[in-house]
XYZ file of C-alpha atoms in Angstrom:
406
model
C -52.849 -14.384 -4.701
C -50.321 -12.401 -6.982
C -48.205 -10.776 -3.803
C -48.470 -14.001 -2.125
C -46.866 -15.825 -4.895
C -44.170 -13.176 -5.266
C -43.634 -13.175 -1.561
C -43.057 -16.935 -1.640
C -40.847 -16.983 -4.616
C -38.676 -14.429 -2.852
C -38.605 -16.444 0.199
C -37.488 -19.583 -1.588
C -35.096 -17.532 -3.673
C -33.605 -16.369 -0.363
C -33.491 -19.700 1.236
C -32.038 -21.492 -1.805
C -29.264 -18.833 -2.740
C -26.382 -17.654 -0.886
C -25.815 -13.951 -0.483
C -22.410 -14.466 -2.200
C -24.090 -14.689 -5.651
C -24.171 -10.775 -5.535
C -20.595 -10.717 -6.117
C -21.331 -11.180 -9.891
C -23.420 -8.107 -10.281
C -20.621 -6.362 -7.922
C -17.782 -7.603 -10.467
C -19.587 -6.070 -13.356
C -20.091 -2.484 -11.336
C -23.814 -2.777 -10.780
C -23.397 -2.743 -7.121
C -20.881 -0.341 -5.267
C -21.256 -1.471 -1.098
C -19.406 -4.431 -0.206
C -21.287 -7.724 0.368
C -21.963 -8.914 3.801
C -22.262 -12.765 3.310
C -23.642 -13.186 6.848
C -26.815 -11.750 5.920
C -29.804 -13.319 3.716
C -29.806 -12.338 0.130
C -32.258 -9.776 0.263
C -30.717 -8.147 3.380
C -27.423 -8.026 1.821
C -28.551 -6.542 -1.261
C -30.341 -3.816 0.568
C -27.330 -3.242 2.682
C -24.992 -3.076 -0.101
C -27.342 -0.770 -2.204
C -27.695 1.470 0.616
C -24.103 2.488 0.457
C -23.631 6.202 0.682
C -21.078 7.759 -1.909
C -19.366 11.091 -1.016
C -21.337 13.947 -1.206
C -19.283 15.811 -4.218
C -19.909 12.700 -6.558
C -22.217 14.200 -9.257
C -23.202 14.178 -12.701
C -19.554 15.265 -13.619
C -18.502 11.640 -12.397
C -20.858 10.242 -15.141
C -18.464 10.155 -17.761
C -17.019 6.818 -16.018
C -20.453 5.210 -16.218
C -21.030 6.113 -19.548
C -18.098 4.672 -20.851
C -18.681 1.333 -19.119
C -22.223 1.647 -20.435
C -21.073 2.417 -24.060
C -19.046 -0.668 -23.687
C -21.449 -2.924 -22.576
C -23.589 -1.739 -25.693
C -20.623 -2.303 -27.839
C -20.362 -5.826 -26.747
C -24.112 -6.720 -26.802
C -24.376 -5.630 -30.615
C -21.108 -7.462 -31.288
C -22.446 -10.609 -29.762
C -25.884 -10.171 -31.896
C -23.629 -9.493 -35.348
C -21.654 -12.477 -34.481
C -24.677 -14.669 -34.829
C -24.730 -13.942 -38.562
C -21.083 -12.579 -39.549
C -18.784 -15.187 -41.445
C -15.022 -14.499 -40.937
C -13.625 -15.640 -44.469
C -12.977 -13.738 -47.528
C -15.783 -15.306 -49.406
C -18.657 -14.855 -46.975
C -17.658 -11.987 -44.727
C -19.107 -9.259 -47.348
C -22.532 -11.139 -48.247
C -22.803 -12.187 -44.802
C -23.352 -8.390 -43.790
C -25.259 -7.809 -46.348
C -27.707 -10.636 -45.461
C -27.657 -9.144 -42.016
C -28.521 -5.537 -43.121
C -31.222 -6.533 -45.732
C -32.739 -9.709 -44.240
C -32.687 -9.583 -40.619
C -35.208 -7.637 -38.785
C -33.203 -4.508 -37.314
C -29.890 -5.875 -38.243
C -29.099 -2.402 -40.086
C -30.010 -1.087 -36.597
C -27.625 -3.272 -34.407
C -24.725 -2.972 -37.274
C -24.839 0.842 -37.263
C -25.117 0.938 -33.330
C -21.944 -1.146 -32.813
C -20.278 0.905 -34.975
C -21.174 4.292 -33.254
C -20.783 3.029 -29.839
C -17.208 2.060 -30.708
C -16.435 5.892 -31.438
C -18.696 7.156 -28.477
C -16.934 4.788 -26.002
C -13.735 6.211 -26.808
C -14.663 10.179 -26.652
C -16.074 9.502 -23.156
C -13.129 7.222 -21.769
C -11.153 10.504 -22.738
C -13.654 12.602 -20.854
C -13.433 10.340 -18.099
C -9.649 10.430 -18.331
C -9.572 14.409 -18.284
C -11.906 14.613 -15.492
C -9.367 12.418 -13.192
C -6.662 13.966 -14.459
C -7.862 17.411 -13.787
C -8.969 16.944 -10.335
C -5.517 15.049 -9.255
C -7.095 11.589 -9.022
C -3.754 9.904 -9.951
C -2.223 10.752 -6.485
C -1.949 8.569 -3.489
C -3.464 6.272 -2.722
C -5.211 5.607 -6.180
C -2.051 5.024 -8.115
C -3.155 1.828 -9.340
C -6.537 2.868 -10.136
C -4.983 5.631 -12.141
C -2.368 2.694 -14.018
C -5.336 0.201 -14.666
C -7.420 3.453 -16.394
C -4.435 4.429 -18.626
C -3.819 0.586 -19.643
C -7.379 0.378 -20.865
C -7.344 3.069 -22.834
C -4.611 1.630 -25.376
C -6.709 -1.586 -25.031
C -9.969 -0.031 -25.931
C -8.330 1.679 -29.045
C -7.316 -1.467 -30.351
C -10.551 -3.148 -29.331
C -12.467 -0.981 -31.584
C -10.103 -0.435 -34.650
C -9.760 -4.052 -35.033
C -13.027 -4.311 -36.080
C -12.767 -2.108 -39.034
C -11.766 -4.815 -41.413
C -14.578 -7.592 -40.507
C -16.782 -5.921 -43.382
C -14.673 -6.422 -45.763
C -15.444 -3.935 -48.333
C -13.276 -1.828 -50.414
C -13.440 0.835 -47.535
C -12.409 -1.583 -44.819
C -9.873 -3.152 -47.059
C -7.725 0.063 -47.597
C -8.360 1.696 -44.521
C -6.636 -1.276 -42.768
C -3.843 -1.394 -45.359
C -3.361 2.275 -44.604
C -3.635 1.681 -41.026
C -1.139 -1.100 -40.986
C 1.125 1.122 -42.895
C 0.757 3.871 -40.586
C 1.478 1.366 -37.312
C 4.747 0.471 -38.874
C 5.676 4.071 -38.218
C 4.963 3.558 -34.547
C 7.752 3.901 -32.519
C 9.377 0.633 -30.806
C 6.592 -1.840 -31.409
C 4.880 -0.385 -34.361
C 6.714 -2.799 -36.992
C 6.473 -6.264 -34.981
C 2.492 -5.514 -34.185
C 1.706 -4.302 -37.950
C 3.738 -8.069 -38.872
C 1.864 -9.999 -36.333
C -1.985 -8.476 -37.450
C -1.084 -8.676 -41.240
C -0.102 -12.125 -41.069
C 0.841 -12.257 -44.932
C 2.607 -10.023 -47.507
C -0.887 -8.376 -48.127
C -4.043 -8.223 -46.396
C -5.677 -11.358 -46.734
C -8.163 -14.038 -45.457
C -5.086 -14.546 -42.581
C -5.327 -10.988 -41.732
C -9.064 -11.078 -41.310
C -8.866 -14.099 -39.265
C -6.606 -12.601 -36.630
C -8.567 -9.378 -36.821
C -11.604 -11.456 -35.891
C -10.233 -13.522 -33.262
C -8.203 -10.055 -31.742
C -11.809 -8.200 -31.784
C -14.080 -11.186 -30.435
C -12.013 -13.300 -28.482
C -8.823 -11.794 -27.414
C -9.527 -7.850 -26.485
C -13.148 -7.841 -24.711
C -11.484 -10.327 -22.128
C -8.497 -7.961 -21.507
C -10.759 -5.185 -21.385
C -13.164 -6.906 -19.048
C -10.196 -7.810 -16.622
C -9.175 -4.074 -16.665
C -12.548 -3.113 -16.082
C -13.031 -5.229 -13.037
C -9.719 -4.281 -11.885
C -10.687 -0.415 -12.024
C -13.817 -1.211 -10.177
C -12.382 -3.238 -7.373
C -9.607 -0.423 -6.508
C -12.077 2.149 -7.027
C -14.202 0.687 -4.287
C -11.325 0.464 -2.160
C -9.589 3.877 -2.335
C -12.877 5.768 -3.198
C -13.234 8.498 -5.748
C -10.528 11.422 -6.153
C -11.430 13.912 -2.999
C -13.072 17.567 -3.831
C -10.720 20.490 -4.171
C -11.333 21.317 -0.157
C -9.902 18.160 0.503
C -12.825 17.046 2.957
C -14.790 14.150 2.154
C -18.526 14.098 3.169
C -20.862 11.478 3.350
C -23.612 12.086 0.707
C -26.676 10.354 -1.092
C -27.059 6.484 -1.071
C -26.172 4.305 -4.242
C -29.670 3.669 -4.194
C -31.893 4.865 -5.295
C -30.020 8.004 -6.215
C -26.952 7.100 -7.987
C -29.165 4.122 -9.925
C -31.293 6.886 -10.900
C -28.216 8.812 -12.508
C -26.884 5.477 -14.345
C -30.605 4.645 -15.837
C -30.600 8.313 -16.962
C -27.261 8.204 -18.390
C -28.137 4.764 -19.826
C -31.371 6.289 -21.768
C -29.098 9.142 -23.049
C -26.425 6.975 -24.306
C -29.087 4.781 -26.271
C -30.559 7.604 -27.325
C -27.738 9.065 -28.769
C -26.142 5.663 -30.152
C -29.825 4.749 -31.965
C -30.183 8.586 -33.075
C -26.641 8.480 -34.795
C -27.406 4.599 -36.148
C -30.548 5.671 -37.990
C -29.515 9.310 -39.359
C -25.640 8.616 -40.025
C -25.045 4.858 -40.625
C -21.799 3.346 -42.007
C -22.594 2.710 -45.454
C -21.261 -0.258 -47.499
C -18.722 0.047 -50.163
C -18.149 -2.483 -52.886
C -16.398 -5.785 -52.090
C -12.877 -5.678 -51.431
C -10.578 -6.064 -54.234
C -6.751 -5.624 -53.468
C -5.965 -4.690 -57.564
C -8.560 -1.364 -57.288
C -7.816 1.122 -54.674
C -10.532 3.576 -54.082
C -10.021 7.323 -55.134
C -11.248 8.284 -51.536
C -11.727 6.600 -48.052
C -14.415 7.763 -46.321
C -14.100 8.261 -42.371
C -14.701 5.069 -40.841
C -14.637 6.055 -37.273
C -13.480 8.253 -34.921
C -10.530 6.340 -33.239
C -8.836 5.137 -36.517
C -9.148 8.734 -37.758
C -7.482 9.855 -34.953
C -4.472 7.374 -35.229
C -3.980 8.062 -38.992
C -3.995 11.372 -38.546
C -1.312 11.138 -35.880
C 0.504 8.894 -38.227
C 0.539 12.015 -41.034
C 1.231 14.533 -38.419
C 4.598 15.945 -38.981
C 5.950 13.174 -41.129
C 4.874 10.536 -38.354
C 6.042 12.279 -35.385
C 2.558 12.561 -33.721
C 2.347 8.902 -33.137
C 6.192 9.027 -31.389
C 4.717 12.312 -29.635
C 1.469 9.732 -28.528
C 3.746 7.011 -27.077
C 5.632 9.584 -25.287
C 2.713 11.186 -23.698
C 1.625 7.601 -22.902
C 4.595 6.860 -20.918
C 4.329 10.085 -19.213
C 0.784 9.469 -17.936
C 1.968 6.130 -16.519
C 4.719 7.453 -14.563
C 2.917 10.555 -13.459
C 1.803 9.586 -10.011
C 5.644 8.585 -9.465
C 7.004 11.721 -10.394
C 4.261 14.391 -9.541
C 3.251 13.981 -5.775
C 1.968 17.913 -5.263
C -0.950 17.909 -3.309
C -1.881 20.901 -4.947
C -5.661 20.781 -6.389
C -5.832 23.414 -9.042
C -4.236 22.173 -12.464
C -2.587 25.302 -13.353
C -0.458 25.201 -10.467
C 0.638 21.638 -11.290
C 2.733 22.631 -14.545
C 3.826 18.811 -15.239
C -0.019 17.315 -15.284
C -0.832 20.824 -16.965
C 1.190 20.391 -19.995
C 0.443 16.706 -20.326
C -3.041 17.672 -20.408
C -2.949 20.579 -22.941
C -0.365 18.811 -25.083
C -2.497 15.364 -25.471
C -5.506 17.518 -26.218
C -4.231 19.596 -28.481
C -2.348 16.315 -30.320
C -5.548 14.320 -30.478
C -7.658 17.422 -31.909
C -5.184 18.104 -34.451
C -4.834 14.407 -35.301
C -8.389 14.245 -36.097
C -8.917 17.196 -37.879
C -6.147 15.711 -40.238
C -7.638 12.756 -40.421
C -11.061 13.768 -40.981
C -9.745 15.683 -43.945
C -8.508 12.654 -45.596
C -11.316 11.541 -47.504
C -10.821 14.073 -50.181
C -7.154 12.762 -50.536
C -6.117 9.993 -53.027
C -5.540 6.838 -51.994
C -1.609 5.716 -52.043
C -1.306 3.118 -54.563
C 2.176 2.317 -53.562
C 0.648 0.776 -50.471
C -0.078 -2.384 -52.495
C 2.799 -4.721 -52.551
C 3.405 -5.356 -56.189
C 5.759 -8.646 -56.182
C 2.918 -10.101 -54.138
C -0.038 -9.599 -56.841
C 0.432 -13.461 -57.927
C -0.333 -14.384 -54.090
C -3.489 -11.761 -54.171
C -4.783 -13.387 -57.334
C -4.868 -16.602 -55.495
C -6.010 -15.408 -52.584
C -9.107 -13.852 -53.867
C -9.831 -15.717 -56.929
C -13.097 -17.934 -56.900
C -12.832 -21.525 -56.173
C -13.356 -22.561 -59.804
C -10.286 -20.498 -60.806
C -10.349 -17.173 -62.531
C -13.157 -16.368 -64.708
C -12.487 -16.307 -68.623
C -12.590 -12.587 -68.813
C -10.092 -12.793 -65.902
C -7.469 -15.134 -67.577
C -5.716 -12.546 -69.640
C -5.925 -9.878 -67.015
C -2.287 -8.020 -66.242
C -1.157 -5.856 -63.669
C 0.653 -2.643 -63.915
């Protein structure tokens, strides 16, 4: 009978599999408790799932899990997109047009990927604020804090490195604008801009570097930081409640698992709703000779960075770097056991300054679609090289042979 078949299969699985295989889902954050490799697979799984969480862990601690689930959605939709995307100047734009118009639900996957990139940054910031306000950066959780702070710029680079890939006018000129803003970033901005530009102008070489960074390099760096963050969190636990007394609470399964499933369902619902009702539209194909009159908002992370670049003559980017360094060294310079944020002036000042800077930068970046694009962003001496880069294989058409560039 069917139950007997199921029981025989589970018995065979336990006999044929070592319980240490559970280290894989634990590595990816799906198990909280330790793995007892002395037990059979089923017993080890039940013991790990039965690990009790601290009593004060609740829905307010869901921001970190939401960030991780959105990151997984971002990776999953990115993998599906890579089946059809072709990273070349000639094929990038038509390959996404084909995905949108010919592949079943291709449009939904693309727009879900786009919105996941913005939402994962928002929820990671909420998670960061919760930890900062609760004082979770103090001993013995300094390394847990550092791994989370280092993850944030990696996440920003991960999501913004995908903006060029559609290779339409908006992606092309937003990237050109973004690289110019990056040059103003203190210390490393100019070097990083040259590495990613890889040419005198945004070209096929730039597209290749953005694609390799977005698809190969940064996902692995992000995954390693996330795994380190999980391991440290399990070792030191979540930050204690305001009372300082940690009491044993409900088990990981089914209580916290139910929270995770609920958060996953809500996250998917929000992402799919945004993808259906506010899709990221296509612009015309990329043309380095014709900057668009306006650039629409192409994602919250890039909007914040561009807005910070225009704030106080570029001082916003400098201030972002200063605040990031202060966050890195915060556990070293601030060891007070005070739980009230208002009685921790250093942490409170950083919290309010960073929140204010990000909101103002977002507002400035959001207002830019009404501004004309700066034509000086084009490196005019390089226009002949641009022409050779973008010309079709047979050379310029008859109507383009006499085209001149002012």
